[in-house]
CSV table of C-alpha atoms in Angstrom, one decimal:
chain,number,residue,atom,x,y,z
A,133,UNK,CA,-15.0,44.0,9.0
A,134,UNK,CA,-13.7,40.8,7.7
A,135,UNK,CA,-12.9,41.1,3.7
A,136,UNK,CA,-13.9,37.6,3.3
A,137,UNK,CA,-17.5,38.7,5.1
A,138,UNK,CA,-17.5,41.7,2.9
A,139,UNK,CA,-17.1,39.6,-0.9
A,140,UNK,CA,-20.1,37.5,0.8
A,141,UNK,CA,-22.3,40.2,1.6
A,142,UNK,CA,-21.7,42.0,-1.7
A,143,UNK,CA,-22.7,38.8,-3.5
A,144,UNK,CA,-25.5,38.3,-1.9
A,145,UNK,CA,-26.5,41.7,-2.5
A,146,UNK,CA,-25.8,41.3,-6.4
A,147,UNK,CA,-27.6,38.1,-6.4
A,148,UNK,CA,-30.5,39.8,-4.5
A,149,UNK,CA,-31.2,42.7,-6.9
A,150,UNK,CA,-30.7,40.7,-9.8
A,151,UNK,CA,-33.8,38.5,-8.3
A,152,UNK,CA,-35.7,41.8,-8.1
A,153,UNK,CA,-35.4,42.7,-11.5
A,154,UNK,CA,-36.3,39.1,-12.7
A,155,UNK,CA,-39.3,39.4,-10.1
A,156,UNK,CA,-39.8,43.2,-12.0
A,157,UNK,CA,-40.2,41.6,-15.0
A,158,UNK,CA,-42.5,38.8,-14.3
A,159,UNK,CA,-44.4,40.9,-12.2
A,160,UNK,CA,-44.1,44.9,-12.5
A,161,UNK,CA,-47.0,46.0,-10.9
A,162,UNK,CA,-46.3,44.6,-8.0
A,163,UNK,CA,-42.2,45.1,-8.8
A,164,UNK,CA,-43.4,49.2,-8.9
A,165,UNK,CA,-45.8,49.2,-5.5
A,166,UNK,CA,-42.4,47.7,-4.1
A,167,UNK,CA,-40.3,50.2,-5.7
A,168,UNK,CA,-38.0,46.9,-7.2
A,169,UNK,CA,-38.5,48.3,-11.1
A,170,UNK,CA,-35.2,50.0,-10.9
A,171,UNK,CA,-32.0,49.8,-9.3
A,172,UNK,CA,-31.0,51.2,-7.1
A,173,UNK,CA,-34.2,51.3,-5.3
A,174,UNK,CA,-35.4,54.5,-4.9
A,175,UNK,CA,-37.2,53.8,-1.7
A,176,UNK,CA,-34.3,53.9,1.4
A,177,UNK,CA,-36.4,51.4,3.3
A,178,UNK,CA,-36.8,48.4,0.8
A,179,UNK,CA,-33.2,49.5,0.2
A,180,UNK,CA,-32.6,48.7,3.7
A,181,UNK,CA,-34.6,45.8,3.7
A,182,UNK,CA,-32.5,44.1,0.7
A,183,UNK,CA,-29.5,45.5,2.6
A,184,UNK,CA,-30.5,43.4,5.8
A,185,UNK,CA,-31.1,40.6,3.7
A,186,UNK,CA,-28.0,41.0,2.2
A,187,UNK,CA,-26.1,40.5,5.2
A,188,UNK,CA,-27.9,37.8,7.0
A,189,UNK,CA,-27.5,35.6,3.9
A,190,UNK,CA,-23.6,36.6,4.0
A,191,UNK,CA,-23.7,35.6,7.5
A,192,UNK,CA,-25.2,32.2,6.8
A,193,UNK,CA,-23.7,31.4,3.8
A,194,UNK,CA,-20.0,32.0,5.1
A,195,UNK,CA,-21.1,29.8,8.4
A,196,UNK,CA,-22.2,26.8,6.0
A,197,UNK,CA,-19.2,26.9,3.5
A,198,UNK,CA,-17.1,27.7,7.4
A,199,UNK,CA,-18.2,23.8,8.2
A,200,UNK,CA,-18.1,22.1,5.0
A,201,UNK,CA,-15.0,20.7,5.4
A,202,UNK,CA,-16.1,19.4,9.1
A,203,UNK,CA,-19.3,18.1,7.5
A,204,UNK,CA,-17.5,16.4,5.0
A,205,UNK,CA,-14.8,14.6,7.5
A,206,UNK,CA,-17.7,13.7,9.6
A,207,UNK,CA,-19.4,11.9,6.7
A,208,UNK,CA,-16.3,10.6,5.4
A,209,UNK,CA,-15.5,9.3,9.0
A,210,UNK,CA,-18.7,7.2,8.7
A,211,UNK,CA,-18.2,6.0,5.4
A,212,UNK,CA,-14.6,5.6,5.4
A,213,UNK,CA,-12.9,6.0,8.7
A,214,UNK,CA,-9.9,4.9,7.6
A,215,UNK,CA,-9.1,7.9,5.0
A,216,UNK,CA,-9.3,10.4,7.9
A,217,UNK,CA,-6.7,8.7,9.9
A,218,UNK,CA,-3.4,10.5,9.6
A,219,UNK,CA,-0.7,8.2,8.4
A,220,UNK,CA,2.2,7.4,10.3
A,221,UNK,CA,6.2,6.9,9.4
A,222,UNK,CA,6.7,3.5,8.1
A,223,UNK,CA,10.3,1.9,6.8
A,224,UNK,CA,11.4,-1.7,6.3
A,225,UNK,CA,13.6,-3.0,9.0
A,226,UNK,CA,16.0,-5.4,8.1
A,227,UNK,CA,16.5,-8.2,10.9
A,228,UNK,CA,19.8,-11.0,11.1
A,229,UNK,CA,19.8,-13.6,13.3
A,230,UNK,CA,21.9,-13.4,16.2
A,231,UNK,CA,24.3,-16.6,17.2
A,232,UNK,CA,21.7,-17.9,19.4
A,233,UNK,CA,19.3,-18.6,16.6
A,234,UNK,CA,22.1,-20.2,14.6
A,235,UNK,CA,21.6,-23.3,16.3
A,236,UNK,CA,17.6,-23.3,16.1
A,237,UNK,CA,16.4,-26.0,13.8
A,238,UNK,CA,12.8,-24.7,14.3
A,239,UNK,CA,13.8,-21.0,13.8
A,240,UNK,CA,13.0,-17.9,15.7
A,241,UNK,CA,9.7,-16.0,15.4
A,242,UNK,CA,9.4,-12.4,15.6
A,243,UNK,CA,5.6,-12.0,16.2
A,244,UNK,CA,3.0,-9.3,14.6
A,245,UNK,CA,3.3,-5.9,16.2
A,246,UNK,CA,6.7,-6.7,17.7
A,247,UNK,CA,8.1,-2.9,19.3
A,248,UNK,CA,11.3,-2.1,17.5
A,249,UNK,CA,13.0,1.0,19.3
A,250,UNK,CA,15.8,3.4,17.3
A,251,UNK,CA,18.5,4.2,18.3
A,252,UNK,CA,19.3,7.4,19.5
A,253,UNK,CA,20.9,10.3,16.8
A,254,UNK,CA,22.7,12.7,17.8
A,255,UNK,CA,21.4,15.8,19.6
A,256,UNK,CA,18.1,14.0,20.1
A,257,UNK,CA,16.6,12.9,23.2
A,258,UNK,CA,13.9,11.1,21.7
A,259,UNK,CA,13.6,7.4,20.5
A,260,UNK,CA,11.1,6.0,17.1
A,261,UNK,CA,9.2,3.0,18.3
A,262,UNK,CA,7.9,1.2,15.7
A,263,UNK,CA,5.9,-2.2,15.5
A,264,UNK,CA,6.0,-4.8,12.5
A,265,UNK,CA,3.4,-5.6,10.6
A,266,UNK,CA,3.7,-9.2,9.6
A,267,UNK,CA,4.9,-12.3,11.7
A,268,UNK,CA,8.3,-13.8,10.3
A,269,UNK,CA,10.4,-16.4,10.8
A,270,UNK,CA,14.4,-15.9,11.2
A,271,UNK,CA,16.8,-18.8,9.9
A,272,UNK,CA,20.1,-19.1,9.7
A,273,UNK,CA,20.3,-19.0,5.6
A,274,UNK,CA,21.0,-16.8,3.4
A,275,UNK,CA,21.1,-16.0,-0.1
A,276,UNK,CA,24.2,-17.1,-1.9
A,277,UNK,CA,23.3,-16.5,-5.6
A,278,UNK,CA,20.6,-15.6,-8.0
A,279,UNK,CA,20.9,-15.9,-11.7
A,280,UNK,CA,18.5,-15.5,-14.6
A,281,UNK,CA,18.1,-17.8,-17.8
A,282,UNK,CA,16.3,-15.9,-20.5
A,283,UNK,CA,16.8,-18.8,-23.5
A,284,UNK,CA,16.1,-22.6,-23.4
A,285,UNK,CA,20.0,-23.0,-24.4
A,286,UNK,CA,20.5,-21.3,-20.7
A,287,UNK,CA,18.0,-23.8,-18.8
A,288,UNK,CA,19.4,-27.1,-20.3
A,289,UNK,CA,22.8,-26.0,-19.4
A,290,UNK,CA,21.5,-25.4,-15.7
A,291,UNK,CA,20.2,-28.6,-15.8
A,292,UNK,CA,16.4,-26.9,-15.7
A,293,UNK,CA,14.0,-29.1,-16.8
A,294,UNK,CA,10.5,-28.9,-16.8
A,295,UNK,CA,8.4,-28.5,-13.3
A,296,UNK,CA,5.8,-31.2,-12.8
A,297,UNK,CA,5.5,-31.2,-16.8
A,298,UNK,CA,5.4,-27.5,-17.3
A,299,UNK,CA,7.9,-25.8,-18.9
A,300,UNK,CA,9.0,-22.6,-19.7
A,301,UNK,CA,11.6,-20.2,-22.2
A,302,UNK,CA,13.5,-18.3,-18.9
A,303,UNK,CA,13.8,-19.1,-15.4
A,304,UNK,CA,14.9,-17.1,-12.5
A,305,UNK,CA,17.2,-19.5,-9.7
A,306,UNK,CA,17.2,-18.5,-6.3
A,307,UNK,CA,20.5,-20.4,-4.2
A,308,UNK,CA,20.4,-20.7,-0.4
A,309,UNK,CA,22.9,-21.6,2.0
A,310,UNK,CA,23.1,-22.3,6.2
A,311,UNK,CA,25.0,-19.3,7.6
A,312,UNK,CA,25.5,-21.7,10.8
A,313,UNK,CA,27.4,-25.1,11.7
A,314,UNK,CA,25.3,-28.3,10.2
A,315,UNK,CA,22.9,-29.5,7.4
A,316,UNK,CA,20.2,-27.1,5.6
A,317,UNK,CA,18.6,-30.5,5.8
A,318,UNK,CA,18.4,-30.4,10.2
A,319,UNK,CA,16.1,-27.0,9.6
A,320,UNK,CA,12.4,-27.2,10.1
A,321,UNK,CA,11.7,-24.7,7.0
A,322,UNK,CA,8.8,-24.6,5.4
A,323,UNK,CA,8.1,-21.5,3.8
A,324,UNK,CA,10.0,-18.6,2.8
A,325,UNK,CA,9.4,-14.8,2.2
A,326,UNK,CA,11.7,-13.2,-0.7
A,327,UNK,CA,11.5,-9.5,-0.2
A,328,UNK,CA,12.7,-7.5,-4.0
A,329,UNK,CA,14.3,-4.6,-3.1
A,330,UNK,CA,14.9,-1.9,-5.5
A,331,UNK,CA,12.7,0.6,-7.8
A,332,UNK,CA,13.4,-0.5,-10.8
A,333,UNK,CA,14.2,-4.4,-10.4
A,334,UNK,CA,11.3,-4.9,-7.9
A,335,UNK,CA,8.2,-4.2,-9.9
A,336,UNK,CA,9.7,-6.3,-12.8
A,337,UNK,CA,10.6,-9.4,-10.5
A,338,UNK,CA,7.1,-9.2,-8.7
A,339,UNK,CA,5.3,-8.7,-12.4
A,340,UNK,CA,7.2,-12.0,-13.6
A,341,UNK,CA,6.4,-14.0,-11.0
A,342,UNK,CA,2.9,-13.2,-11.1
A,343,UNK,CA,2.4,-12.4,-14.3
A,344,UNK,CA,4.6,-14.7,-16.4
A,345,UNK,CA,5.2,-17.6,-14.3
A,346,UNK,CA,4.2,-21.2,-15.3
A,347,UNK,CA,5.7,-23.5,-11.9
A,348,UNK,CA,7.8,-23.4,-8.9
A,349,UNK,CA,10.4,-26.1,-8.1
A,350,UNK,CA,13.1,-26.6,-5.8
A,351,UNK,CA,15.7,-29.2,-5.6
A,352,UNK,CA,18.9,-29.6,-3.5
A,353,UNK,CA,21.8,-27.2,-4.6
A,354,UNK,CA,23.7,-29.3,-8.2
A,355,UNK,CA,22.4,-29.4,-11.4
A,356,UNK,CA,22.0,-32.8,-11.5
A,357,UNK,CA,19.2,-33.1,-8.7
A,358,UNK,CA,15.6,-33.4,-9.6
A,359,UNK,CA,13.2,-30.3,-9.3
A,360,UNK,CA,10.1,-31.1,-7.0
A,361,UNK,CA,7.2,-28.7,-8.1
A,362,UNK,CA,5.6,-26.2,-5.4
A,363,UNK,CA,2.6,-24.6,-4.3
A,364,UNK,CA,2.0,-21.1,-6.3
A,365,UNK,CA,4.0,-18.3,-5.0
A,366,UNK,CA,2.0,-16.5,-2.5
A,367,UNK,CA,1.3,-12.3,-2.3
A,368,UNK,CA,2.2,-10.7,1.1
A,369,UNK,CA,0.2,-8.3,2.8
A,370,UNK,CA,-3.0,-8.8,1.1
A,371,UNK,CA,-4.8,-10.9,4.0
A,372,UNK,CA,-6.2,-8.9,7.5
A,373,UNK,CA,-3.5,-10.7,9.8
A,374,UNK,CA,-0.7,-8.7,7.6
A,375,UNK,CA,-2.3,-5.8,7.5
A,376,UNK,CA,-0.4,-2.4,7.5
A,377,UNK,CA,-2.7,0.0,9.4
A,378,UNK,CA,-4.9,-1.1,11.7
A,379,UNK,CA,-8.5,-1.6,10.7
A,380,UNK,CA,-11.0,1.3,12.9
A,381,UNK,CA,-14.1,-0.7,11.4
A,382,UNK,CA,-15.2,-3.0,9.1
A,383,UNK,CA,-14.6,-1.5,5.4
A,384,UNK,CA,-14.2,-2.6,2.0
A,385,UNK,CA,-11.2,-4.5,2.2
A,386,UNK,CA,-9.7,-2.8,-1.5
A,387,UNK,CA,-9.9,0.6,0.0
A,388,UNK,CA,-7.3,-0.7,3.0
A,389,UNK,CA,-5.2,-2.1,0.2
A,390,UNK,CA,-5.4,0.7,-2.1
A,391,UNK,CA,-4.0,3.0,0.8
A,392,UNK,CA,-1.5,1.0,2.0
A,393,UNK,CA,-0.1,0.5,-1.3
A,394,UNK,CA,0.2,4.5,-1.9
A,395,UNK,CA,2.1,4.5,1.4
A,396,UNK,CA,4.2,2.5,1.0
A,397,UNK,CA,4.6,0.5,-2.5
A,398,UNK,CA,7.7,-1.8,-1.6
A,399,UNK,CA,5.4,-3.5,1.5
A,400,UNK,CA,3.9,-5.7,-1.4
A,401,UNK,CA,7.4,-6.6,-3.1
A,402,UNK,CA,6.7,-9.8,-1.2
A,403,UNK,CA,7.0,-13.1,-2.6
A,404,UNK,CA,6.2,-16.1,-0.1
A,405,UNK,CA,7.4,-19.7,-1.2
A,406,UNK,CA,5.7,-22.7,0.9
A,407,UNK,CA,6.2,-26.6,0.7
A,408,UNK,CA,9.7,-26.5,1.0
A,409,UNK,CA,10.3,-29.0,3.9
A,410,UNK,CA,10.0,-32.2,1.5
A,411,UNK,CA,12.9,-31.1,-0.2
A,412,UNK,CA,14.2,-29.5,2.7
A,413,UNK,CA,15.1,-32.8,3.9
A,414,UNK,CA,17.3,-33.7,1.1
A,415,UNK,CA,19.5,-31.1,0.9
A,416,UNK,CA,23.1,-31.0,2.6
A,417,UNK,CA,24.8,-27.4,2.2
A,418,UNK,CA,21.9,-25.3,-0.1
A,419,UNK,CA,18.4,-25.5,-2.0
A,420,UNK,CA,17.8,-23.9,-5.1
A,421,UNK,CA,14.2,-22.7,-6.0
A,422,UNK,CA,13.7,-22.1,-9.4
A,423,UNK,CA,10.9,-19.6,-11.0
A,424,UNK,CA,9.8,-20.6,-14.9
A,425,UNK,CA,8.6,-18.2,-16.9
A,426,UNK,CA,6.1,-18.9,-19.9
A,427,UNK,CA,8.2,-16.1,-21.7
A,428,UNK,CA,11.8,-14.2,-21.6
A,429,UNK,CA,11.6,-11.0,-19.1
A,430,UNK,CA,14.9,-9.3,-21.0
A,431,UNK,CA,14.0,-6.6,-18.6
A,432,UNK,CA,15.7,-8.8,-15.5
């Protein structure tokens, strides 16, 4: 017989006598006409009896605690489908624009749940296809320098003044440059999404711009340009259309969120910059956008 089955049945047999003897006390003449004032019982057929019981309350007992965890997917399936859904491999990809898109003012978009294929390792005969999450846009820029000004002495040498009359003690400067033949200023760009990379820079970039930052601006690469103020920066991933996992049905939109971010923390090291194509226009070779902060980050 099982052991398991066994520890049931002889706790359900403990739990049994120790009934009778409560019912013995409460009750003894009726506790002696069922021969339940001592234990063991000297009677071999109430013995018997509590021995039957015994076991079919093992029997049950082990059943029930068999399907709690099935009972307990099953409710949390209704409540929350989404917790019961196994969780698959994710990773960032990394994209560069090809020649072709060199010469594409408008850009080239790689569309929500685009397949991305691996390729094939060694002594493996099977490929990873992947899909992507978000919808971006690929232009032929790229990142040419970022600096950091933690002290007003540092912004007036930069030429950073204060964006749409609000200033700030540090800034963080972002520099951008075409990577193909032409003017930044022929590209139909708009918006932009920084992605911080790192574990220990990341979390202290994305707390400063969210937490410490008074205005946006971006001007044409040279000190001595103006800085036009912009919208807010923007989080990524937080709206349904940029959604990680897909969504079974409708749920509290926090729990999606909270899961996500436990699977993978760097998908909300986003930062999305809009209103750029005003100033855009203006520029020649790069664009600088520029991040003031209320306060010094000496962390960065």
């Amino acid at each position: 017989m099982d052991r398991v089955f066994v520890e049931y049945y002889e706790e359900e047999l403990t739990h049994i006598r120790g009934l009778a003897a409560e019912f013995a006390d409460m009750h003894p003449a009726v506790a002696r006409n069922l021969s339940l004032d001592t234990v063991p019982c000297p009677d071999p057929y109430v013995e018997r009896l509590l021995d039957g019981v015994a076991f079919l309350a093992a029997r049950t007992r082990m059943k029930v605690d068999a399907e709690r965890s099935r009972f307990s997917r099953s409710v949390l399936d209704v409540l929350y489908p989404d917790l019961v859904t196994p969780a698959p491999a994710t990773a960032m990809a990394v994209l560069k624009p090809g020649q072709q898109v060199q010469s594409m003012i408008a850009g080239h978009v790689i569309k929500r749940n685009t397949r991305l294929v691996s390729s094939l390792q060694p002594g493996l005969s099977t490929r990873c296809t992947f899909t992507t999450a978000q919808e971006i846009t690929l232009w032929p820029i790229a990142i040419t320098a970022v600096s950091y000004f933690q002290d007003r002495s540092g912004l007036a040498a930069a030429g950073i003044t204060p964006i749409g009359g609000a200033g700030g003690e540090a800034a963080l400067r972002i520099t951008l440059g075409r990577t193909g033949k032409g003017r930044l200023g022929e590209l139909a760009l708009d918006r932009l999404d920084f992605y911080f990379a790192g574990r220990t820079k990341a979390p202290l970039l994305f707390d400063a711009i969210f937490g410490a930052c008074s205005a946006v601006g971006a001007r044409a690469e040279g000190k001595a340009n103006p800085l036009s103020p912009l919208p807010e920066p923007e989080m990524v991933g937080i709206s349904d259309d940029e959604a990680l996992m897909p969504r079974t049905r409708p749920t509290f939109e926090g729990y999606r969120l909270l899961r996500e971010y436990f699977m993978m923390p760097e998908r909300f090291h986003y930062v999305r910059v809009s209103g750029l194509q005003p100033v855009v226009r203006r520029c020649e070779a790069g664009i600088e956008i520029i991040f003031m902060f209320r306060r010094p980050v000496p962390e960065l």
